[in-house]
PDB file of C-alpha atoms in Angstrom:
ATOM      1  CA  MET A   1       4.099 -25.898 -15.647  1.00  0.00           C
ATOM      2  CA  PHE A   2       0.425 -24.305 -16.500  1.00  0.00           C
ATOM      3  CA  PRO A   3      -0.263 -25.511 -20.167  1.00  0.00           C
ATOM      4  CA  PHE A   4      -2.569 -23.259 -21.786  1.00  0.00           C
ATOM      5  CA  ARG A   5      -3.727 -23.796 -25.650  1.00  0.00           C
ATOM      6  CA  SER A   6      -4.649 -20.487 -25.868  1.00  0.00           C
ATOM      7  CA  PRO A   7      -2.624 -17.254 -24.233  1.00  0.00           C
ATOM      8  CA  VAL A   8      -3.942 -16.864 -20.435  1.00  0.00           C
ATOM      9  CA  PRO A   9      -3.017 -13.802 -18.632  1.00  0.00           C
ATOM     10  CA  ALA A  10      -2.221 -14.365 -15.055  1.00  0.00           C
ATOM     11  CA  ALA A  11      -0.441 -12.639 -11.803  1.00  0.00           C
ATOM     12  CA  ALA A  12       1.849 -14.191  -9.203  1.00  0.00           C
ATOM     13  CA  PHE A  13       3.162 -12.900  -5.731  1.00  0.00           C
ATOM     14  CA  ARG A  14       4.299 -14.519  -2.410  1.00  0.00           C
ATOM     15  CA  ARG A  15       2.494 -14.328   1.074  1.00  0.00           C
ATOM     16  CA  ALA A  16       4.855 -15.560   4.053  1.00  0.00           C
ATOM     17  CA  ASP A  17       5.321 -19.249   3.132  1.00  0.00           C
ATOM     18  CA  SER A  18       2.646 -19.434   0.097  1.00  0.00           C
ATOM     19  CA  ILE A  19       3.115 -18.437  -3.596  1.00  0.00           C
ATOM     20  CA  TRP A  20      -0.056 -17.770  -5.084  1.00  0.00           C
ATOM     21  CA  ILE A  21      -1.036 -17.923  -8.788  1.00  0.00           C
ATOM     22  CA  VAL A  22      -3.808 -16.230 -10.212  1.00  0.00           C
ATOM     23  CA  PHE A  23      -5.297 -17.387 -13.457  1.00  0.00           C
ATOM     24  CA  ASP A  24      -7.813 -15.314 -16.230  1.00  0.00           C
ATOM     25  CA  THR A  25      -9.551 -19.187 -16.928  1.00  0.00           C
ATOM     26  CA  ASP A  26     -11.656 -21.394 -14.958  1.00  0.00           C
ATOM     27  CA  LYS A  27      -9.869 -24.184 -16.264  1.00  0.00           C
ATOM     28  CA  THR A  28      -9.059 -27.023 -13.962  1.00  0.00           C
ATOM     29  CA  VAL A  29      -5.697 -27.842 -12.344  1.00  0.00           C
ATOM     30  CA  ASP A  30      -4.149 -31.073 -11.035  1.00  0.00           C
ATOM     31  CA  ASP A  31      -3.524 -30.185  -8.110  1.00  0.00           C
ATOM     32  CA  ASP A  32      -3.344 -33.648  -6.746  1.00  0.00           C
ATOM     33  CA  ALA A  33      -0.357 -33.985  -9.693  1.00  0.00           C
ATOM     34  CA  ILE A  34       2.126 -30.986  -8.439  1.00  0.00           C
ATOM     35  CA  VAL A  35       1.649 -31.760  -4.630  1.00  0.00           C
ATOM     36  CA  ARG A  36       2.198 -35.663  -5.488  1.00  0.00           C
ATOM     37  CA  GLU A  37       5.453 -34.917  -8.249  1.00  0.00           C
ATOM     38  CA  GLY A  38       6.807 -31.917  -5.511  1.00  0.00           C
ATOM     39  CA  SER A  39       6.248 -33.112  -2.233  1.00  0.00           C
ATOM     40  CA  SER A  40      10.123 -32.313  -1.378  1.00  0.00           C
ATOM     41  CA  ILE A  41       9.659 -28.422  -1.808  1.00  0.00           C
ATOM     42  CA  VAL A  42       5.289 -28.241  -1.962  1.00  0.00           C
ATOM     43  CA  ALA A  43       3.593 -28.628   1.212  1.00  0.00           C
ATOM     44  CA  ASP A  44      -0.210 -28.790   0.189  1.00  0.00           C
ATOM     45  CA  LEU A  45      -1.506 -26.230  -2.355  1.00  0.00           C
ATOM     46  CA  THR A  46      -5.582 -24.896  -2.515  1.00  0.00           C
ATOM     47  CA  SER A  47      -7.143 -23.873  -5.154  1.00  0.00           C
ATOM     48  CA  PHE A  48     -10.147 -21.091  -5.064  1.00  0.00           C
ATOM     49  CA  ASP A  49     -12.561 -20.315  -7.608  1.00  0.00           C
ATOM     50  CA  LEU A  50     -13.031 -16.554  -8.568  1.00  0.00           C
ATOM     51  CA  PRO A  51     -15.975 -14.786 -10.774  1.00  0.00           C
ATOM     52  CA  LYS A  52     -13.498 -14.878 -13.175  1.00  0.00           C
ATOM     53  CA  GLY A  53     -10.634 -16.403 -13.063  1.00  0.00           C
ATOM     54  CA  LYS A  54      -9.045 -19.246 -10.366  1.00  0.00           C
ATOM     55  CA  ALA A  55      -6.252 -19.088  -7.734  1.00  0.00           C
ATOM     56  CA  LEU A  56      -4.025 -21.454  -6.276  1.00  0.00           C
ATOM     57  CA  ARG A  57      -1.843 -21.053  -2.832  1.00  0.00           C
ATOM     58  CA  VAL A  58       1.179 -22.956  -3.134  1.00  0.00           C
ATOM     59  CA  ARG A  59       2.490 -23.729   0.430  1.00  0.00           C
ATOM     60  CA  LEU A  60       6.080 -24.563   0.484  1.00  0.00           C
ATOM     61  CA  ALA A  61       7.809 -26.985   2.478  1.00  0.00           C
ATOM     62  CA  ARG A  62      10.644 -24.576   3.308  1.00  0.00           C
ATOM     63  CA  PRO A  63      11.627 -21.588   2.577  1.00  0.00           C
ATOM     64  CA  GLN A  64      13.106 -21.220  -1.335  1.00  0.00           C
ATOM     65  CA  LEU A  65      13.193 -18.735  -3.880  1.00  0.00           C
ATOM     66  CA  ALA A  66      10.647 -18.736  -6.729  1.00  0.00           C
ATOM     67  CA  THR A  67      10.813 -17.557 -10.523  1.00  0.00           C
ATOM     68  CA  PHE A  68       7.526 -17.002 -12.719  1.00  0.00           C
ATOM     69  CA  SER A  69       7.579 -17.095 -16.513  1.00  0.00           C
ATOM     70  CA  ASN A  70       5.703 -18.532 -19.750  1.00  0.00           C
ATOM     71  CA  ASP A  71       6.199 -19.291 -23.290  1.00  0.00           C
ATOM     72  CA  ASP A  72       3.929 -20.682 -26.082  1.00  0.00           C
ATOM     73  CA  ARG A  73       2.726 -23.542 -23.731  1.00  0.00           C
ATOM     74  CA  GLY A  74       2.132 -21.440 -20.771  1.00  0.00           C
ATOM     75  CA  TRP A  75       3.369 -20.607 -17.422  1.00  0.00           C
ATOM     76  CA  LEU A  76       6.026 -21.535 -15.287  1.00  0.00           C
ATOM     77  CA  LEU A  77       6.904 -21.652 -11.735  1.00  0.00           C
ATOM     78  CA  THR A  78      10.531 -22.319 -10.541  1.00  0.00           C
ATOM     79  CA  ILE A  79      10.902 -23.010  -7.020  1.00  0.00           C
ATOM     80  CA  ALA A  80      14.476 -23.467  -6.706  1.00  0.00           C
ATOM     81  CA  ASP A  81      17.692 -21.935  -4.258  1.00  0.00           C
ATOM     82  CA  LYS A  82      18.340 -18.667  -6.286  1.00  0.00           C
ATOM     83  CA  VAL A  83      16.229 -16.841  -8.717  1.00  0.00           C
ATOM     84  CA  GLN A  84      16.462 -17.857 -12.756  1.00  0.00           C
ATOM     85  CA  SER A  85      15.361 -14.567 -13.798  1.00  0.00           C
ATOM     86  CA  PRO A  86      14.378 -11.311 -12.327  1.00  0.00           C
ATOM     87  CA  SER A  87      10.809  -9.612 -13.136  1.00  0.00           C
ATOM     88  CA  ARG A  88      10.804  -6.838 -15.088  1.00  0.00           C
ATOM     89  CA  PRO A  89      10.149  -3.770 -12.501  1.00  0.00           C
ATOM     90  CA  LEU A  90       6.612  -1.715 -13.086  1.00  0.00           C
ATOM     91  CA  VAL A  91       6.917   1.818 -13.348  1.00  0.00           C
ATOM     92  CA  VAL A  92       4.747   3.375 -10.326  1.00  0.00           C
ATOM     93  CA  THR A  93       3.893   7.176 -11.363  1.00  0.00           C
ATOM     94  CA  ARG A  94       1.910   9.572  -8.834  1.00  0.00           C
ATOM     95  CA  ASN A  95      -0.267  12.682 -10.482  1.00  0.00           C
ATOM     96  CA  VAL A  96      -1.454  15.237  -7.950  1.00  0.00           C
ATOM     97  CA  ALA A  97      -1.681  17.940 -10.401  1.00  0.00           C
ATOM     98  CA  ASP A  98      -5.350  17.712  -9.297  1.00  0.00           C
ATOM     99  CA  PRO A  99      -5.531  17.071  -5.823  1.00  0.00           C
ATOM    100  CA  ALA A 100      -9.386  16.361  -6.425  1.00  0.00           C
ATOM    101  CA  HIS A 101      -8.340  13.493  -8.425  1.00  0.00           C
ATOM    102  CA  ALA A 102      -4.676  12.872  -7.048  1.00  0.00           C
ATOM    103  CA  ASN A 103      -4.248   8.861  -8.230  1.00  0.00           C
ATOM    104  CA  VAL A 104      -1.417   6.137  -8.794  1.00  0.00           C
ATOM    105  CA  SER A 105      -0.950   4.883 -12.188  1.00  0.00           C
ATOM    106  CA  ILE A 106       1.254   1.392 -12.767  1.00  0.00           C
ATOM    107  CA  ALA A 107       2.580   1.250 -16.727  1.00  0.00           C
ATOM    108  CA  ILE A 108       1.741  -2.423 -17.424  1.00  0.00           C
ATOM    109  CA  VAL A 109       1.008  -3.565 -20.853  1.00  0.00           C
ATOM    110  CA  LYS A 110      -2.446  -5.352 -22.116  1.00  0.00           C
ATOM    111  CA  PRO A 111      -3.633  -5.535 -18.248  1.00  0.00           C
ATOM    112  CA  GLY A 112      -6.063  -8.635 -17.874  1.00  0.00           C
ATOM    113  CA  GLN A 113      -8.737  -9.136 -15.086  1.00  0.00           C
ATOM    114  CA  LEU A 114      -9.067  -6.980 -11.865  1.00  0.00           C
ATOM    115  CA  HIS A 115      -9.727 -10.248  -9.337  1.00  0.00           C
ATOM    116  CA  ARG A 116     -10.763  -9.526  -5.283  1.00  0.00           C
ATOM    117  CA  LEU A 117      -9.612 -12.209  -3.212  1.00  0.00           C
ATOM    118  CA  ASN A 118      -9.226 -12.733   0.268  1.00  0.00           C
ATOM    119  CA  ASP A 119      -6.179 -14.220   1.818  1.00  0.00           C
ATOM    120  CA  PRO A 120      -7.026 -16.902   4.827  1.00  0.00           C
ATOM    121  CA  ASP A 121      -4.081 -17.032   6.683  1.00  0.00           C
ATOM    122  CA  ALA A 122      -3.707 -13.059   6.875  1.00  0.00           C
ATOM    123  CA  GLY A 123      -7.328 -12.128   6.685  1.00  0.00           C
ATOM    124  CA  ILE A 124      -7.045  -9.457   4.374  1.00  0.00           C
ATOM    125  CA  SER A 125      -8.637  -8.863   1.010  1.00  0.00           C
ATOM    126  CA  LEU A 126      -6.297  -8.075  -1.976  1.00  0.00           C
ATOM    127  CA  MET A 127      -7.143  -6.648  -5.358  1.00  0.00           C
ATOM    128  CA  VAL A 128      -4.744  -8.559  -8.422  1.00  0.00           C
ATOM    129  CA  VAL A 129      -4.525  -7.828 -11.489  1.00  0.00           C
ATOM    130  CA  THR A 130      -2.915  -9.938 -14.157  1.00  0.00           C
ATOM    131  CA  ALA A 131      -1.228  -9.731 -17.446  1.00  0.00           C
ATOM    132  CA  PRO A 132       0.424 -11.628 -20.286  1.00  0.00           C
ATOM    133  CA  GLY A 133       3.738 -11.439 -20.995  1.00  0.00           C
ATOM    134  CA  PRO A 134       6.406 -10.611 -20.781  1.00  0.00           C
ATOM    135  CA  ILE A 135       7.074 -11.302 -17.305  1.00  0.00           C
ATOM    136  CA  GLY A 136       7.053  -8.149 -14.771  1.00  0.00           C
ATOM    137  CA  GLY A 137       6.199  -7.168 -11.462  1.00  0.00           C
ATOM    138  CA  MET A 138       6.696  -4.756  -8.409  1.00  0.00           C
ATOM    139  CA  VAL A 139      10.388  -5.553  -7.155  1.00  0.00           C
ATOM    140  CA  LYS A 140       9.583  -3.933  -3.482  1.00  0.00           C
ATOM    141  CA  ARG A 141       6.704  -3.133  -1.757  1.00  0.00           C
ATOM    142  CA  GLN A 142       5.471   0.466  -2.089  1.00  0.00           C
ATOM    143  CA  ASN A 143       3.369   2.033   1.118  1.00  0.00           C
ATOM    144  CA  PHE A 144       0.844   4.731   0.500  1.00  0.00           C
ATOM    145  CA  VAL A 145      -1.456   6.237   2.956  1.00  0.00           C
ATOM    146  CA  GLU A 146      -4.729   4.365   1.490  1.00  0.00           C
ATOM    147  CA  PHE A 147      -3.806   1.358   0.419  1.00  0.00           C
ATOM    148  CA  SER A 148       0.046  -0.612  -0.408  1.00  0.00           C
ATOM    149  CA  LEU A 149       1.446  -1.961  -3.726  1.00  0.00           C
ATOM    150  CA  LEU A 150       2.768  -5.380  -2.714  1.00  0.00           C
ATOM    151  CA  GLU A 151       5.897  -7.162  -4.181  1.00  0.00           C
ATOM    152  CA  SER A 152       5.123  -9.532  -7.315  1.00  0.00           C
ATOM    153  CA  LEU A 153       6.880 -11.971  -9.834  1.00  0.00           C
ATOM    154  CA  HIS A 154       4.297 -11.181 -11.830  1.00  0.00           C
ATOM    155  CA  GLY A 155       1.311  -8.642 -12.459  1.00  0.00           C
ATOM    156  CA  ILE A 156       0.091  -6.053  -9.692  1.00  0.00           C
ATOM    157  CA  VAL A 157      -1.596  -6.899  -6.159  1.00  0.00           C
ATOM    158  CA  VAL A 158      -2.921  -4.343  -3.964  1.00  0.00           C
ATOM    159  CA  GLN A 159      -3.623  -4.211  -0.217  1.00  0.00           C
ATOM    160  CA  PRO A 160      -6.125  -1.147   0.292  1.00  0.00           C
ATOM    161  CA  ASN A 161      -6.454   0.162   3.540  1.00  0.00           C
ATOM    162  CA  ALA A 162      -9.521   2.109   2.352  1.00  0.00           C
ATOM    163  CA  ASP A 163     -12.760   0.597   1.217  1.00  0.00           C
ATOM    164  CA  ASP A 164     -13.310   2.595  -1.789  1.00  0.00           C
ATOM    165  CA  ILE A 165     -10.278   2.445  -3.556  1.00  0.00           C
ATOM    166  CA  THR A 166     -11.016   2.067  -7.200  1.00  0.00           C
ATOM    167  CA  MET A 167      -8.757   0.596  -9.661  1.00  0.00           C
ATOM    168  CA  GLU A 168      -9.504   1.567 -13.867  1.00  0.00           C
ATOM    169  CA  LEU A 169      -7.486  -0.888 -16.503  1.00  0.00           C
ATOM    170  CA  SER A 170      -6.526   0.455 -19.887  1.00  0.00           C
ATOM    171  CA  SER A 171      -4.204  -0.895 -22.671  1.00  0.00           C
ATOM    172  CA  ASP A 172      -1.105   0.627 -20.906  1.00  0.00           C
ATOM    173  CA  LYS A 173      -1.990   1.266 -17.394  1.00  0.00           C
ATOM    174  CA  ALA A 174      -3.580   0.345 -14.262  1.00  0.00           C
ATOM    175  CA  ILE A 175      -4.807   3.520 -12.310  1.00  0.00           C
ATOM    176  CA  LEU A 176      -5.264   3.637  -8.361  1.00  0.00           C
ATOM    177  CA  GLY A 177      -7.820   6.548  -7.462  1.00  0.00           C
ATOM    178  CA  ARG A 178     -10.337   7.099  -4.497  1.00  0.00           C
ATOM    179  CA  PRO A 179     -13.530   9.407  -4.630  1.00  0.00           C
ATOM    180  CA  GLY A 180     -11.770  12.862  -3.826  1.00  0.00           C
ATOM    181  CA  GLY A 181      -8.684  11.699  -4.476  1.00  0.00           C
ATOM    182  CA  LEU A 182      -5.785  10.057  -3.247  1.00  0.00           C
ATOM    183  CA  THR A 183      -3.760  11.515  -0.810  1.00  0.00           C
ATOM    184  CA  LEU A 184      -0.850  11.812  -2.078  1.00  0.00           C
ATOM    185  CA  SER A 185       2.933  13.931  -1.472  1.00  0.00           C
ATOM    186  CA  ALA A 186       4.126  16.006  -4.048  1.00  0.00           C
ATOM    187  CA  ALA A 187       7.373  15.026  -3.496  1.00  0.00           C
ATOM    188  CA  MET A 188       8.736  12.385  -6.098  1.00  0.00           C
ATOM    189  CA  MET A 189      10.632  10.318  -3.134  1.00  0.00           C
ATOM    190  CA  ALA A 190      12.165   7.161  -4.195  1.00  0.00           C
ATOM    191  CA  PRO A 191      10.819   4.504  -2.585  1.00  0.00           C
ATOM    192  CA  GLU A 192      14.254   3.375  -1.416  1.00  0.00           C
ATOM    193  CA  ARG A 193      14.666   6.463   0.264  1.00  0.00           C
ATOM    194  CA  ALA A 194      11.160   7.264   1.419  1.00  0.00           C
ATOM    195  CA  THR A 195      11.539   5.809   4.764  1.00  0.00           C
ATOM    196  CA  SER A 196      14.644   6.853   5.453  1.00  0.00           C
ATOM    197  CA  THR A 197      13.920  10.987   4.816  1.00  0.00           C
ATOM    198  CA  ALA A 198      10.082  10.879   5.893  1.00  0.00           C
ATOM    199  CA  ARG A 199       9.497  12.536   9.725  1.00  0.00           C
ATOM    200  CA  PRO A 200       7.978  10.029  12.048  1.00  0.00           C
ATOM    201  CA  ILE A 201       4.457  11.250  12.540  1.00  0.00           C
ATOM    202  CA  PHE A 202       5.627  11.417  15.875  1.00  0.00           C
ATOM    203  CA  ASP A 203       8.914  11.100  17.142  1.00  0.00           C
ATOM    204  CA  ILE A 204       9.422   9.469  20.331  1.00  0.00           C
ATOM    205  CA  LYS A 205      12.040  11.698  21.564  1.00  0.00           C
ATOM    206  CA  GLU A 206      10.286  15.048  20.489  1.00  0.00           C
ATOM    207  CA  TRP A 207       7.764  13.499  22.616  1.00  0.00           C
ATOM    208  CA  ARG A 208       9.351  13.371  25.708  1.00  0.00           C
ATOM    209  CA  GLU A 209      10.811  17.177  25.440  1.00  0.00           C
ATOM    210  CA  ASN A 210       7.186  18.388  24.932  1.00  0.00           C
ATOM    211  CA  GLN A 211       6.642  16.641  28.360  1.00  0.00           C
ATOM    212  CA  ALA A 212       9.773  17.884  30.353  1.00  0.00           C
ATOM    213  CA  VAL A 213       9.710  21.454  28.861  1.00  0.00           C
ATOM    214  CA  ASP A 214       7.923  23.989  30.469  1.00  0.00           C
ATOM    215  CA  PHE A 215       4.752  24.299  29.330  1.00  0.00           C
ATOM    216  CA  ILE A 216       3.707  28.378  29.309  1.00  0.00           C
ATOM    217  CA  ALA A 217       7.374  29.622  27.896  1.00  0.00           C
ATOM    218  CA  ALA A 218       7.202  26.466  25.050  1.00  0.00           C
ATOM    219  CA  ARG A 219       3.583  26.978  24.324  1.00  0.00           C
ATOM    220  CA  ASP A 220       4.481  30.709  23.362  1.00  0.00           C
ATOM    221  CA  LYS A 221       6.870  29.920  21.487  1.00  0.00           C
ATOM    222  CA  LEU A 222       5.187  27.700  19.400  1.00  0.00           C
ATOM    223  CA  MET A 223       2.157  29.978  19.497  1.00  0.00           C
ATOM    224  CA  THR A 224       4.009  33.142  18.185  1.00  0.00           C
ATOM    225  CA  ALA A 225       6.140  30.696  15.005  1.00  0.00           C
ATOM    226  CA  ALA A 226       2.891  29.825  14.035  1.00  0.00           C
ATOM    227  CA  ALA A 227       1.358  33.079  14.243  1.00  0.00           C
ATOM    228  CA  GLN A 228       4.044  34.149  12.283  1.00  0.00           C
ATOM    229  CA  SER A 229       4.595  31.934   9.555  1.00  0.00           C
ATOM    230  CA  SER A 230       3.339  32.093   6.274  1.00  0.00           C
ATOM    231  CA  GLY A 231       3.632  29.801   2.771  1.00  0.00           C
ATOM    232  CA  GLU A 232       5.078  26.645   3.168  1.00  0.00           C
ATOM    233  CA  GLN A 233       6.468  26.988   6.554  1.00  0.00           C
ATOM    234  CA  ARG A 234       2.628  27.661   7.801  1.00  0.00           C
ATOM    235  CA  MET A 235       1.548  24.107   8.197  1.00  0.00           C
ATOM    236  CA  PRO A 236       4.509  23.043   9.795  1.00  0.00           C
ATOM    237  CA  ALA A 237       4.539  25.420  12.250  1.00  0.00           C
ATOM    238  CA  HIS A 238       0.884  24.436  13.038  1.00  0.00           C
ATOM    239  CA  LEU A 239       1.906  20.871  13.192  1.00  0.00           C
ATOM    240  CA  ASP A 240       4.638  21.601  15.888  1.00  0.00           C
ATOM    241  CA  LEU A 241       2.556  23.257  18.057  1.00  0.00           C
ATOM    242  CA  ALA A 242      -0.300  20.493  17.437  1.00  0.00           C
ATOM    243  CA  ARG A 243       2.395  17.328  18.288  1.00  0.00           C
ATOM    244  CA  PHE A 244       3.372  19.942  21.071  1.00  0.00           C
ATOM    245  CA  TYR A 245      -0.292  19.725  22.747  1.00  0.00           C
ATOM    246  CA  MET A 246      -0.543  16.086  22.440  1.00  0.00           C
ATOM    247  CA  ALA A 247       2.119  14.967  24.243  1.00  0.00           C
ATOM    248  CA  ARG A 248       0.900  17.340  27.125  1.00  0.00           C
ATOM    249  CA  GLY A 249      -2.760  15.630  26.429  1.00  0.00           C
ATOM    250  CA  PHE A 250      -4.361  18.884  25.557  1.00  0.00           C
ATOM    251  CA  TYR A 251      -5.983  17.068  22.670  1.00  0.00           C
ATOM    252  CA  PRO A 252      -9.014  19.207  21.786  1.00  0.00           C
ATOM    253  CA  GLU A 253      -6.530  22.208  21.720  1.00  0.00           C
ATOM    254  CA  ALA A 254      -4.213  19.964  18.749  1.00  0.00           C
ATOM    255  CA  LYS A 255      -7.278  19.513  16.903  1.00  0.00           C
ATOM    256  CA  GLY A 256      -8.576  23.045  17.082  1.00  0.00           C
ATOM    257  CA  ILE A 257      -4.788  24.195  15.697  1.00  0.00           C
ATOM    258  CA  LEU A 258      -4.937  21.822  12.198  1.00  0.00           C
ATOM    259  CA  ASP A 259      -8.817  23.191  12.072  1.00  0.00           C
ATOM    260  CA  LEU A 260      -7.277  26.363  11.744  1.00  0.00           C
ATOM    261  CA  ALA A 261      -4.560  25.470   9.791  1.00  0.00           C
ATOM    262  CA  PHE A 262      -6.978  23.408   7.370  1.00  0.00           C
ATOM    263  CA  SER A 263      -9.478  25.954   7.266  1.00  0.00           C
ATOM    264  CA  GLU A 264      -6.289  27.782   5.170  1.00  0.00           C
ATOM    265  CA  VAL A 265      -5.724  25.412   2.587  1.00  0.00           C
ATOM    266  CA  LYS A 266      -7.534  24.339  -0.328  1.00  0.00           C
ATOM    267  CA  GLN A 267      -9.719  20.600   0.329  1.00  0.00           C
ATOM    268  CA  GLY A 268      -6.962  17.907  -0.911  1.00  0.00           C
ATOM    269  CA  ASP A 269      -3.982  20.026  -0.517  1.00  0.00           C
ATOM    270  CA  GLU A 270      -3.903  19.169   3.221  1.00  0.00           C
ATOM    271  CA  ASP A 271      -0.681  17.996   4.600  1.00  0.00           C
ATOM    272  CA  PRO A 272      -0.708  14.082   4.813  1.00  0.00           C
ATOM    273  CA  SER A 273       0.843  13.611   8.508  1.00  0.00           C
ATOM    274  CA  ALA A 274      -1.180  16.688   9.629  1.00  0.00           C
ATOM    275  CA  LEU A 275      -4.281  14.769   8.467  1.00  0.00           C
ATOM    276  CA  ILE A 276      -3.259  12.161  10.682  1.00  0.00           C
ATOM    277  CA  VAL A 277      -2.329  14.045  13.926  1.00  0.00           C
ATOM    278  CA  HIS A 278      -5.736  15.244  13.064  1.00  0.00           C
ATOM    279  CA  ALA A 279      -6.879  11.908  13.433  1.00  0.00           C
ATOM    280  CA  VAL A 280      -5.600  10.782  16.481  1.00  0.00           C
ATOM    281  CA  ALA A 281      -6.126  14.079  18.022  1.00  0.00           C
ATOM    282  CA  SER A 282      -9.871  13.437  17.027  1.00  0.00           C
ATOM    283  CA  THR A 283      -9.919   9.822  18.170  1.00  0.00           C
ATOM    284  CA  LEU A 284      -8.361  10.629  21.659  1.00  0.00           C
ATOM    285  CA  PHE A 285     -10.705  13.817  21.663  1.00  0.00           C
ATOM    286  CA  GLY A 286     -13.786  11.831  21.332  1.00  0.00           C
ATOM    287  CA  ARG A 287     -14.535  11.951  18.230  1.00  0.00           C
ATOM    288  CA  PRO A 288     -14.253   8.985  16.336  1.00  0.00           C
ATOM    289  CA  GLU A 289     -16.563   9.825  13.113  1.00  0.00           C
ATOM    290  CA  GLN A 290     -14.744  12.938  12.520  1.00  0.00           C
ATOM    291  CA  ALA A 291     -11.066  10.878  13.127  1.00  0.00           C
ATOM    292  CA  LEU A 292     -12.551   8.120  10.564  1.00  0.00           C
ATOM    293  CA  LYS A 293     -13.530  10.603   7.789  1.00  0.00           C
TER     294      LYS A 293
END
């Protein structure tokens, strides 16, 4: 039990064998009491001071499930063999009406503070948003190009993949963005189906087939298809040709065909898969600066 005399927003999430709790307070927590009273469950506890709060890392002695809850007395972390009460899932919405300002919003009532902390075990930085009750968290990890929304017992936990990810907090939501807009698909695909329905960036079977076929015949067929394509089929046709070039080691040609395709698309509307193939081709072509951009 973490008692507070007045309401204190908090967040809780799991990382490997540890449970992290973040509070919007500088109040001292009795670390020794937690380890002493819960020695059969808690292996150790580490406290981290944050600019606007405090973080606790509770390392478990053995794998168990955790439940986070609150009442008038404060916050309660329950560690047991089963979940006592599941968190209310937070709703995530993609906003792609304006590609230059594409963002992702997470509905969360009265968010507290945005904290930035480092996970020393994994060596990564995290963005954590606290909130008061009722309990609400991300029930399943969701991966985007520039960041990942991690599972949480309560609050929001973001693992950025880009240094310039921004987050704005309002009274009922948190908005994740980036200068120039996020790279988002317009398709509203259910998270649980995303991994099974999305085509891999590079398919091993297709890659091997592209390496085995007659080069001239296959190139001419793909080039004709790209030249004759229009509308929504234009980018996929160019991407198929670029993947063929990649499989045969023609990295400048792969980059060039995608440069041509991008020249006909409004900036911000580029296909994410095509952007990644272009970046890989640029890297192998010896242009890492352009790949990073």
